[in-house]
Amino acid sequence: MKVGRRETFNSAHRLFHPDWSDEKNLEVFGKCSNPNYHGHNYVLETWVEGPIDPVTGFVIDLKLLKNLIRTEVTDKFDHRNLNLDIDEFKDLNPTAENIAKVAWELISVKLPTQMKLTVRLWETENNIVEYSGK
Amino acid sequence: MKVGRRETFNSAHRLFHPDWSDEKNLEVFGKCSNPNYHGHNYVLETWVEGPIDPVTGFVIDLKLLKNLIRTEVTDKFDHRNLNLDIDEFKDLNPTAENIAKVAWELISVKLPTQMKLTVRLWETENNIVEYSGK
Amino acid sequence: MKVGRRETFNSAHRLFHPDWSDEKNLEVFGKCSNPNYHGHNYVLETWVEGPIDPVTGFVIDLKLLKNLIRTEVTDKFDHRNLNLDIDEFKDLNPTAENIAKVAWELISVKLPTQMKLTVRLWETENNIVEYSGK
Amino acid sequence: MKVGRRETFNSAHRLFHPDWSDEKNLEVFGKCSNPNYHGHNYVLETWVEGPIDPVTGFVIDLKLLKNLIRTEVTDKFDHRNLNLDIDEFKDLNPTAENIAKVAWELISVKLPTQMKLTVRLWETENNIVEYSGK
Amino acid sequence: MKVGRRETFNSAHRLFHPDWSDEKNLEVFGKCSNPNYHGHNYVLETWVEGPIDPVTGFVIDLKLLKNLIRTEVTDKFDHRNLNLDIDEFKDLNPTAENIAKVAWELISVKLPTQMKLTVRLWETENNIVEYSGK
Amino acid sequence: MKVGRRETFNSAHRLFHPDWSDEKNLEVFGKCSNPNYHGHNYVLETWVEGPIDPVTGFVIDLKLLKNLIRTEVTDKFDHRNLNLDIDEFKDLNPTAENIAKVAWELISVKLPTQMKLTVRLWETENNIVEYSGK
């Protein structure tokens, strides 16, 4: 049984490689490399897999999962600049892939070890990534 | 090839454990344990996996799948109180997990045995569960 | 300039007229008159019309509007039985029309008088009502 | 007859008043005043009202309206920092209200004068503004 | 008080003027003039305005409105070719504007005369029209 | 890590078997066999699975994936009649299943061989298919 919770956060970011020239960054990352940043309403769907607890009927209490997602990820990232304000992206390009990987790592260490975690991140309504760990 | 069909039903329910006090139920299930019930617009996405029939181009005729979902699940649950009106929840807490499991069991027994079934249930736009059987 | 805020609440209700027989209620209200209630994920869009404040650039601070909607309506109605738990529906049939009217009345008395209020309520994704006062 | 076209753009912004201290800006604008910016996936719905042309059956060719919206607004704002990169917000707080007003002004001057214009802007799925001119 | 109902239909159509050459039709209507037709999932939102009936709490019974929309419009248009199968478009270009106008006319004649009707039609998620009668 | 891109196309089609009578086609395919065609707004979600490139932070540049989907599938199918205008469906019934299979084949041959491809196709908001190859 899998249980999913949808949360959102609104952040600024830019994509670039610090060793590359502006021209090279523009060539590879296009308008996403605009030096003054742009931003997104990110949607983060967090899925946990495990057995149903026969007493509660829950895999995990969704209030707990909601609070965990907010504490570990969305409250930290929301209304922030991912490149400048978030430690994890100081040396890591905040692509949707890397944001999903960081979110997965921040949440998975707080979950009971037997629970399998998958995160799905919408950067726009057309661009989506999904990560389930190594 | 997987084929999915989306149906909806609107039901009242409450979460509680019959052996627990009101205080304990409130502590575990929060506002979901309100004794006078609350309700949801449930969305049920039912997925069937199998080969494409070379004559029709169908895995399963979606009209048949639609009718099966409605007859076995959504016509029974729609505009009902899950706790009081539905036999399956007389002794089973109607969490999203248990509703998905019951829906899976009601539909899977009516499908050809070689077809793999997955159900995905949205309780709200933010709370989702998915079940594929044992 | 109009400003809108979307909030949600999940409630149980039933439609019926207390002076009518069960048969008459079933005839008029159909499955919505089920005596054990059913429920919905209601979506409430609240619109306020007024001039832009030249200092803040706001018509109304959406944090204030959000808090007002939650305090006056959605925190009261959420995870409740509208017929049994909410005073306004003790003697008023909780149709979508009447819920929208009650929400409009609860919110409008708390707004500055020069601001025009409209509420739009989705009972399901297919059934919607809109009310702007008499 | 009204005709609407939906377009999107993704931008960074921050809300603040240049004459106010950081503390005052934080008090009024909350997390929206974060100095390093945040961002949104804006949705811009542009509505034009006029008679149906009896020859084409169009109020306005939606390809023309689409191109007008993109040339005048969304191509300029997309993947930009509204505060730093867009002239109109050099001295104007980029609230949803002011973005809608600017979009309305940029588009309306390019439309035939007899056509009435309304713009509706979603900053998030919960925060919306609508502007129809003076 | 306004009450809205959302229904859908899936139809083929093409846009063209019978007196024009293929080249002229292609110039004006672009790919929408493809001689072999294309198609859409149309969404029709039908709004009725009137007072709340104090006995039922309804403006109009949504079951009646749903049946009226289906009988007069969506059952006729669904899984049809608008140009070839629907009388109203034999000599009328089936633009979104004209489809909305025809739907309005078919529904409004069946409504009580004191009720004001508005129809909103989505041809795609980005292209919308709205019509409230002359 | 999986990366998904959503694109749309609007096409006419009909379902039928060329060796069957009209009556038999109507019996099996219902209103989908209307000889004059009907149509849909198809939504195609294309997912690619592979490792994150440590230099760019991408699994695949979504601009490349978007262009690949458009060149190979959606630009070809959009505003076309699938039965009459698209070679792949000259002798293949354009069910959602077969459209997904054809889209998978057209896109997968253009991807690096180590990348796993899945396509998900919505024919309507309620009917969905998913295909991952053999």
Coordinates of C-alpha atoms in Angstrom, one line a residue, chain C residues 1 9 22 24 35-36 42 44 49 83 85 101 116 121 130:
Chain C
M1 CA -9.7 45.3 -9.2
F9 CA -13.4 22.3 3.5
D22 CA -39.0 10.2 3.4
K24 CA -41.3 13.1 -0.8
P35 CA -30.7 9.8 6.0
N36 CA -27.2 8.8 7.0
Y42 CA -16.1 21.9 -1.0
L44 CA -14.8 28.1 -1.7
E49 CA -13.5 44.1 -5.2
N83 CA -26.9 19.7 9.3
D85 CA -22.9 20.7 13.8
K101 CA -25.3 32.5 1.0
K116 CA -17.9 44.2 -2.8
L121 CA -18.6 27.4 -4.2
E130 CA -22.0 31.9 -7.2

